[in-house]
Amino acid sequence: MAPNCLEFWGETLLDFFNVQRFPGVSNLRTISTGSKLYAWCKENGEAEGTTWNGKEVPAKDCIMWSKDERDPELVEVYDITTLIEEREKKIREASPSESTDTLEESNTNKWPPPSAFDPAAYPPSWNRLHPFLTDGPGAFLDIPALEHYIPQHMLPEKLVVHDPYSLLRALPLGDADSSTRSETFSAKPDRTYAYRLKSSTKHTSRREEDKQEMHKEEARKKAILVNFLSNPHSSVESKPPGIEIYVEGSLCGKIPPPVYVILPPQPALAAASEAHLYLSRSNYIGSGNHSCIYHAEWEVPRSLLVPELLCTKCVMKDATEILKQEDGEDGELMDPRWKELNGEIGPTQIDKDSLPIIMPIEGISDLVDGLYEFPRHPHDKPPPPVSYTGPYRVIHSRCQYQSLERSQYCEHLEDLVHPLTTKVRVAAKLSIEHDQHLVNEANNYQAFPKHFFQHWSGFNVINPIHDPTPVGPLVPQFYGYYVPEEREEKEAKHQAEDRNDSMDDDAEEGENDADDEKDNADDEDDDPKPYLSPLLLMEHCGKPINTLRLSIDDKNECAALCFRLNHAAWVHNSVYQRNILRKPGPLSASPSVRIENKKKRGGYGVDWSFRLIDFGRTEYVGDTPGNGIIGSLDHENQKIKMWHGDLKKLL
């Protein structure tokens, strides 16, 4: 069962069954899954062996298939680190003369700079990349779209908004000066506004859950290391990150224990304190009765999205030095136990992706001087998979992960120079003045359970749909709700004054009069300033669906989003076609693969990713009495039937 707690989950379409509950009664059928049927067979003695009561077990192939069914697995979106590094490579290659310059050589300031956004933190190649470029390596469309989950406690607290077009006023586009529409972002004088992250004080459970998961993951890694060090042997199921070094020629047979170089723990991604957001009139997405939305460039510290680097060449060089210090230049000081042939290596059938990094000791110099290639068999056939059985000789690498936020890269990585920040594409939603829909939506995003944002393997069957549908994310990723600093300070001030007023009810009349005079003076000092909209940052999930261009499977998947929302005791209250988006998928595939999928099936596309949006009216009804829930869901179902005609007979 996936985290959404839907009863019917199957790894593949072949894991779902229509069960005829009574022989001869063909119209009485029950939808079930292989795992549930296997559990029943096991309980009734029909799951083991091929016979039961002297007869062949019915559907033995189905039983064997269900027995091997895997549990639900979290499917990650395509790696944002890969996309960011590919873009950085393009920018470096566009300025080859500068690609080898270090950041320290490109400015006269002491490294590191005081801030990731300091001008000194940008190599010359990046200083010329203005926001919303239409072509070249820094073009807006080359900026990767952010799609992965970011824990709320890691979101930037401060947001500097660059808005030369005054879009933060949330006015209809037609009300702005038409002469500015064709102007480029860099041609207009920049206007910046300070915003602050406004987190819900009521809906904190997911925030705390994310923190606990991070602590559990750290504890898990420490436990793995302690367990391995207590018995450094191949039989240990989980090993810490490391590199195995073998004696040259030891590809098969009895060998001395290989060296296991334990790598330092990789630092976790760092929470961001500041980010910058760039808004442009030319990247308008759409608007409704209460809001408008734009494509935006979101510049964040690179350490929020990209993990730190560990130089393998430095690790191998360090391992060589450690071994020479312990064993002597010619091995004359080596402990005799490391010469005993008490290990064995041989061919095995294992997945190639799970192979450790194995390196002959004599190959270390090759790796330091260039990439070491594992010896090939004749005719360029890959070497057979091998595995080692026996003890390890453990050494700890003295190398550390590298980050430009602390110091320059080593000589092996200096060509990978980049800024301390990176840009990603997000959607920025703005609200008209005196409207509460955006506030409600932001609170709902923070209250949604985590599985709303996750993609899980397999399929669900959810009533009233009789066909399996994918278990993709329900809603766009949430990247924070931000309000102008002045507005936040004013709200905090008024809240403090309200608390003081309630505490001073019995105070003297003269003191109350003085407070009133002070409030009036504060109101007079408040200069009327243009309205600045709050900002809701989220993943851009494509365009609204058109059911005339959807297959029955796609329609079912869209409807399943609504029913999954209802199953979690949420009512959308606006499930129209305009509030269901789609974009090319799957999310785990690269952008190039998604583009190709979009063209398939005669232009109708395959593997679309669907998402519900617009939660300003959405309500949690889990605390509502039963009759109230039924009434809300019935009303929701009527809206779904308007665009999914095939469900009319089921709802």
Coordinates of N, CA and C in Angstrom, one line a residue, residues 17-154:
F17 N -7.0 -7.8 -10.7 CA -7.9 -8.9 -11.1 C -9.4 -8.6 -10.8
N18 N -10.2 -9.1 -11.7 CA -11.6 -9.1 -11.5 C -12.0 -10.5 -11.0
V19 N -12.5 -10.6 -9.8 CA -12.7 -11.8 -9.1 C -14.2 -12.1 -9.2
Q20 N -14.6 -13.3 -9.7 CA -16.0 -13.8 -9.7 C -16.2 -14.5 -8.4
R21 N -16.9 -13.8 -7.5 CA -17.0 -14.3 -6.2 C -17.8 -15.6 -6.0
F22 N -18.8 -15.8 -6.9 CA -19.6 -17.0 -6.8 C -19.6 -17.7 -8.2
P23 N -19.3 -18.9 -8.3 CA -19.3 -19.6 -9.6 C -20.7 -19.5 -10.2
G24 N -20.8 -19.2 -11.5 CA -22.0 -19.1 -12.2 C -22.8 -17.8 -12.1
V25 N -22.3 -16.9 -11.2 CA -22.9 -15.6 -11.1 C -21.9 -14.6 -11.7
S26 N -22.0 -14.4 -13.0 CA -21.0 -13.6 -13.7 C -21.1 -12.1 -13.5
N27 N -22.3 -11.6 -13.0 CA -22.4 -10.2 -12.8 C -22.0 -9.7 -11.4
L28 N -21.5 -10.6 -10.6 CA -21.1 -10.3 -9.3 C -19.5 -10.4 -9.2
R29 N -18.9 -9.3 -9.5 CA -17.4 -9.4 -9.6 C -16.8 -8.3 -8.6
T30 N -15.6 -8.6 -8.1 CA -14.9 -7.8 -7.2 C -13.5 -7.5 -7.8
I31 N -13.2 -6.2 -7.7 CA -11.8 -5.8 -8.2 C -10.9 -6.1 -7.0
S32 N -9.8 -6.7 -7.3 CA -8.8 -7.0 -6.2 C -7.4 -6.9 -6.8
T33 N -6.4 -7.1 -6.0 CA -5.0 -7.1 -6.4 C -4.3 -8.4 -6.2
G34 N -3.2 -8.7 -6.9 CA -2.5 -9.9 -6.7 C -2.0 -10.1 -5.3
S35 N -1.5 -9.1 -4.6 CA -1.0 -9.2 -3.3 C -2.1 -9.6 -2.3
K36 N -3.3 -9.0 -2.5 CA -4.4 -9.4 -1.6 C -4.9 -10.8 -1.8
L37 N -4.9 -11.2 -3.1 CA -5.3 -12.6 -3.4 C -4.3 -13.6 -2.9
Y38 N -3.0 -13.2 -3.0 CA -1.9 -14.1 -2.6 C -2.0 -14.2 -1.1
A39 N -2.3 -13.1 -0.3 CA -2.4 -13.2 1.1 C -3.6 -14.2 1.5
W40 N -4.7 -14.2 0.7 CA -5.8 -15.1 1.0 C -5.4 -16.5 0.7
C41 N -4.7 -16.7 -0.4 CA -4.2 -18.1 -0.8 C -3.3 -18.6 0.3
K42 N -2.4 -17.8 0.8 CA -1.4 -18.2 1.8 C -2.1 -18.6 3.1
E43 N -3.1 -17.8 3.4 CA -3.9 -18.1 4.7 C -4.7 -19.4 4.6
N44 N -5.1 -19.7 3.3 CA -5.9 -20.9 3.2 C -5.1 -22.1 2.6
G45 N -3.8 -22.0 2.6 CA -2.9 -23.1 2.3 C -2.8 -23.4 0.8
E46 N -3.1 -22.4 0.0 CA -3.0 -22.6 -1.5 C -1.8 -21.9 -2.1
A47 N -1.0 -21.3 -1.3 CA 0.1 -20.5 -1.9 C 1.4 -21.2 -2.1
E48 N 1.6 -22.3 -1.3 CA 2.9 -23.0 -1.4 C 2.8 -24.3 -2.2
G49 N 3.9 -24.6 -3.0 CA 3.9 -25.8 -3.8 C 3.0 -25.6 -5.0
T50 N 2.8 -26.7 -5.7 CA 2.0 -26.7 -6.9 C 0.7 -27.5 -6.8
T51 N 0.6 -28.2 -5.6 CA -0.6 -29.0 -5.4 C -1.3 -28.6 -4.1
W52 N -2.6 -28.9 -4.1 CA -3.4 -28.7 -2.9 C -4.5 -29.7 -2.8
N53 N -4.5 -30.5 -1.7 CA -5.4 -31.6 -1.6 C -5.3 -32.6 -2.7
G54 N -4.0 -32.8 -3.2 CA -3.8 -33.7 -4.2 C -4.1 -33.2 -5.6
K55 N -4.5 -32.0 -5.7 CA -4.8 -31.4 -7.0 C -3.8 -30.2 -7.3
E56 N -3.7 -29.9 -8.6 CA -2.8 -28.8 -9.0 C -3.4 -27.5 -8.5
V57 N -2.6 -26.7 -8.0 CA -3.1 -25.4 -7.5 C -3.6 -24.5 -8.6
P58 N -4.8 -24.0 -8.5 CA -5.3 -23.1 -9.6 C -4.4 -21.9 -9.7
A59 N -4.3 -21.4 -10.9 CA -3.6 -20.1 -11.1 C -2.2 -20.0 -10.5
K60 N -1.5 -21.1 -10.5 CA -0.2 -21.1 -9.9 C 0.8 -20.1 -10.4
D61 N 0.7 -19.8 -11.7 CA 1.5 -18.8 -12.3 C 1.2 -17.4 -11.7
C62 N -0.1 -17.1 -11.5 CA -0.5 -15.9 -10.9 C 0.0 -15.8 -9.5
I63 N 0.0 -16.9 -8.8 CA 0.5 -16.9 -7.4 C 2.0 -16.6 -7.4
M64 N 2.8 -17.2 -8.2 CA 4.2 -17.0 -8.3 C 4.5 -15.5 -8.7
W65 N 3.7 -15.0 -9.6 CA 3.9 -13.6 -10.0 C 3.6 -12.7 -8.8
S66 N 2.6 -12.9 -8.1 CA 2.2 -12.0 -7.0 C 3.2 -12.1 -5.8
K67 N 3.7 -13.3 -5.7 CA 4.7 -13.6 -4.6 C 5.9 -12.7 -4.8
D68 N 6.3 -12.4 -6.0 CA 7.5 -11.6 -6.3 C 7.2 -10.1 -6.5
E69 N 6.0 -9.7 -6.2 CA 5.6 -8.3 -6.4 C 6.4 -7.4 -5.4
R70 N 7.0 -6.3 -5.8 CA 7.7 -5.4 -5.0 C 6.8 -4.4 -4.3
D71 N 7.3 -3.8 -3.2 CA 6.5 -2.8 -2.5 C 6.5 -1.5 -3.3
P72 N 5.6 -0.6 -2.9 CA 5.6 0.7 -3.6 C 7.0 1.4 -3.4
E73 N 7.5 2.1 -4.4 CA 8.7 2.8 -4.3 C 8.5 4.3 -4.7
L74 N 9.2 5.2 -4.1 CA 9.1 6.6 -4.4 C 9.9 6.8 -5.7
V75 N 9.2 7.4 -6.7 CA 9.9 7.7 -8.0 C 10.3 9.2 -8.0
E76 N 11.6 9.4 -8.1 CA 12.2 10.7 -8.0 C 12.0 11.4 -9.4
V77 N 11.9 12.7 -9.4 CA 11.9 13.5 -10.7 C 13.3 13.5 -11.2
Y78 N 13.4 13.8 -12.5 CA 14.8 13.9 -13.1 C 15.7 14.8 -12.3
D79 N 16.9 14.4 -12.2 CA 17.9 15.0 -11.3 C 18.1 16.5 -11.6
I80 N 17.8 17.4 -10.7 CA 18.0 18.8 -10.9 C 19.4 19.1 -11.0
T81 N 20.3 18.4 -10.2 CA 21.7 18.6 -10.3 C 22.3 18.4 -11.7
T82 N 21.8 17.4 -12.3 CA 22.3 17.1 -13.7 C 21.9 18.3 -14.6
L83 N 20.7 18.8 -14.5 CA 20.3 19.9 -15.4 C 21.1 21.2 -15.1
I84 N 21.3 21.4 -13.8 CA 22.1 22.6 -13.5 C 23.5 22.5 -14.0
E85 N 24.1 21.4 -13.8 CA 25.5 21.2 -14.2 C 25.6 21.3 -15.8
E86 N 24.6 20.8 -16.5 CA 24.7 20.8 -17.9 C 24.6 22.3 -18.4
R87 N 23.7 23.1 -17.8 CA 23.6 24.5 -18.1 C 24.9 25.2 -17.8
E88 N 25.5 24.9 -16.7 CA 26.8 25.6 -16.3 C 27.9 25.2 -17.3
K89 N 27.9 24.0 -17.8 CA 28.9 23.6 -18.8 C 28.7 24.4 -20.1
K90 N 27.4 24.6 -20.5 CA 27.2 25.3 -21.7 C 27.7 26.8 -21.6
I91 N 27.5 27.4 -20.5 CA 27.9 28.7 -20.3 C 29.4 28.8 -20.3
R92 N 30.1 27.8 -19.6 CA 31.6 27.8 -19.6 C 32.1 27.6 -21.0
E93 N 31.5 26.7 -21.8 CA 32.0 26.5 -23.2 C 31.8 27.7 -24.1
A94 N 30.8 28.5 -23.8 CA 30.5 29.7 -24.6 C 31.6 30.7 -24.4
S95 N 32.3 30.6 -23.3 CA 33.4 31.6 -23.0 C 34.7 30.8 -22.7
P96 N 35.3 30.0 -23.7 CA 36.4 29.1 -23.4 C 37.6 29.8 -22.8
S97 N 37.8 31.1 -23.1 CA 39.0 31.8 -22.6 C 38.9 32.0 -21.1
E98 N 37.6 32.0 -20.6 CA 37.5 32.3 -19.2 C 37.2 31.0 -18.4
S99 N 37.1 29.9 -19.1 CA 36.6 28.6 -18.4 C 37.6 28.2 -17.4
T100 N 38.9 28.5 -17.5 CA 39.9 28.0 -16.6 C 40.2 29.0 -15.5
D101 N 39.6 30.2 -15.6 CA 39.8 31.2 -14.5 C 39.1 30.8 -13.3
T102 N 39.8 30.9 -12.2 CA 39.2 30.7 -10.9 C 38.4 31.9 -10.4
L103 N 37.5 31.7 -9.5 CA 36.7 32.9 -9.1 C 37.6 33.9 -8.3
E104 N 38.7 33.4 -7.7 CA 39.5 34.2 -6.9 C 40.4 35.1 -7.9
E105 N 40.7 34.6 -9.0 CA 41.5 35.4 -10.0 C 40.6 36.4 -10.7
S106 N 39.3 36.2 -10.8 CA 38.4 37.1 -11.5 C 38.0 38.3 -10.7
N107 N 38.4 38.4 -9.4 CA 38.1 39.5 -8.6 C 39.2 39.7 -7.6
T108 N 39.3 40.9 -7.1 CA 40.4 41.2 -6.1 C 40.0 41.1 -4.7
N109 N 38.8 40.7 -4.4 CA 38.3 40.5 -3.1 C 38.8 39.2 -2.5
K110 N 38.8 39.1 -1.2 CA 39.2 37.9 -0.5 C 38.1 36.9 -0.6
W111 N 38.5 35.6 -0.8 CA 37.5 34.6 -1.0 C 37.3 33.8 0.3
P112 N 36.1 33.4 0.7 CA 34.9 33.6 0.0 C 34.2 35.0 0.2
P113 N 33.3 35.4 -0.7 CA 32.7 36.7 -0.6 C 31.7 36.6 0.6
P114 N 31.2 37.8 1.0 CA 30.3 37.8 2.2 C 28.9 37.2 1.9
S115 N 28.5 37.2 0.6 CA 27.2 36.6 0.3 C 27.3 35.9 -1.1
A116 N 26.5 34.9 -1.2 CA 26.4 34.2 -2.5 C 26.0 35.1 -3.7
F117 N 25.3 36.2 -3.3 CA 24.8 37.1 -4.3 C 25.7 38.3 -4.5
D118 N 26.8 38.3 -3.8 CA 27.8 39.4 -4.0 C 28.3 39.4 -5.4
P119 N 28.5 40.6 -6.1 CA 29.0 40.6 -7.5 C 30.3 39.9 -7.6
A120 N 31.1 39.8 -6.6 CA 32.4 39.2 -6.7 C 32.3 37.6 -6.8
A121 N 31.1 37.1 -6.5 CA 30.9 35.7 -6.5 C 30.6 35.1 -7.8
Y122 N 30.5 36.0 -8.8 CA 30.1 35.6 -10.2 C 31.3 35.6 -11.1
P123 N 31.7 34.5 -11.8 CA 32.7 34.5 -12.8 C 32.3 35.5 -13.9
P124 N 33.3 36.0 -14.7 CA 32.9 36.9 -15.8 C 31.9 36.4 -16.8
S125 N 31.9 35.1 -17.0 CA 30.9 34.5 -18.0 C 29.5 34.7 -17.5
W126 N 29.3 34.8 -16.2 CA 27.9 34.9 -15.7 C 27.5 36.3 -15.5
N127 N 28.4 37.3 -15.4 CA 28.0 38.7 -15.2 C 27.3 39.2 -16.4
R128 N 27.4 38.6 -17.5 CA 26.8 39.2 -18.7 C 25.4 38.5 -19.0
L129 N 25.0 37.6 -18.1 CA 23.7 36.9 -18.3 C 22.6 37.6 -17.6
H130 N 21.9 38.4 -18.3 CA 20.8 39.2 -17.8 C 19.6 38.3 -17.7
P131 N 18.6 38.6 -16.8 CA 17.4 37.8 -16.7 C 16.6 37.8 -18.0
F132 N 15.9 36.7 -18.3 CA 15.0 36.5 -19.4 C 15.6 36.7 -20.8
L133 N 16.9 36.2 -21.0 CA 17.5 36.3 -22.3 C 16.7 35.3 -23.2
T134 N 16.6 35.7 -24.5 CA 15.8 34.9 -25.4 C 16.7 33.9 -26.2
D135 N 18.0 34.1 -26.2 CA 18.9 33.1 -26.9 C 20.2 33.0 -26.2
G136 N 21.1 32.1 -26.6 CA 22.4 31.9 -26.0 C 22.3 30.9 -24.9
P137 N 23.5 30.6 -24.3 CA 23.6 29.6 -23.3 C 22.8 30.0 -22.0
G138 N 22.6 31.3 -21.8 CA 21.9 31.7 -20.6 C 20.5 32.0 -20.8
A139 N 19.9 31.5 -21.9 CA 18.5 31.8 -22.3 C 17.5 31.3 -21.2
F140 N 16.4 32.0 -21.1 CA 15.4 31.6 -20.1 C 15.0 30.2 -20.3
L141 N 14.8 29.7 -21.5 CA 14.3 28.3 -21.7 C 15.4 27.3 -21.4
D142 N 16.6 27.7 -21.3 CA 17.7 26.8 -20.9 C 17.8 26.6 -19.4
I143 N 17.1 27.5 -18.7 CA 17.1 27.4 -17.2 C 16.2 26.2 -16.8
P144 N 16.7 25.3 -16.0 CA 15.9 24.1 -15.7 C 14.7 24.5 -14.9
A145 N 13.6 23.8 -15.1 CA 12.4 24.0 -14.3 C 12.5 23.2 -13.0
L146 N 12.2 23.8 -11.9 CA 12.3 23.2 -10.6 C 11.0 22.3 -10.4
E147 N 11.2 21.0 -10.1 CA 10.1 20.1 -10.0 C 10.2 19.2 -8.7
H148 N 11.3 19.3 -8.0 CA 11.4 18.4 -6.9 C 11.0 19.0 -5.6
Y149 N 10.8 18.1 -4.6 CA 10.3 18.6 -3.3 C 11.4 19.2 -2.5
I150 N 11.1 20.4 -1.9 CA 12.0 21.0 -1.0 C 11.3 21.1 0.4
P151 N 11.9 20.6 1.4 CA 11.3 20.7 2.7 C 11.1 22.2 3.1
Q152 N 10.0 22.5 3.8 CA 9.6 23.9 4.0 C 10.7 24.6 4.9
H153 N 11.3 23.9 5.8 CA 12.2 24.5 6.7 C 13.5 24.9 6.0
M154 N 13.7 24.5 4.7 CA 14.9 24.8 4.0 C 14.6 26.0 3.0

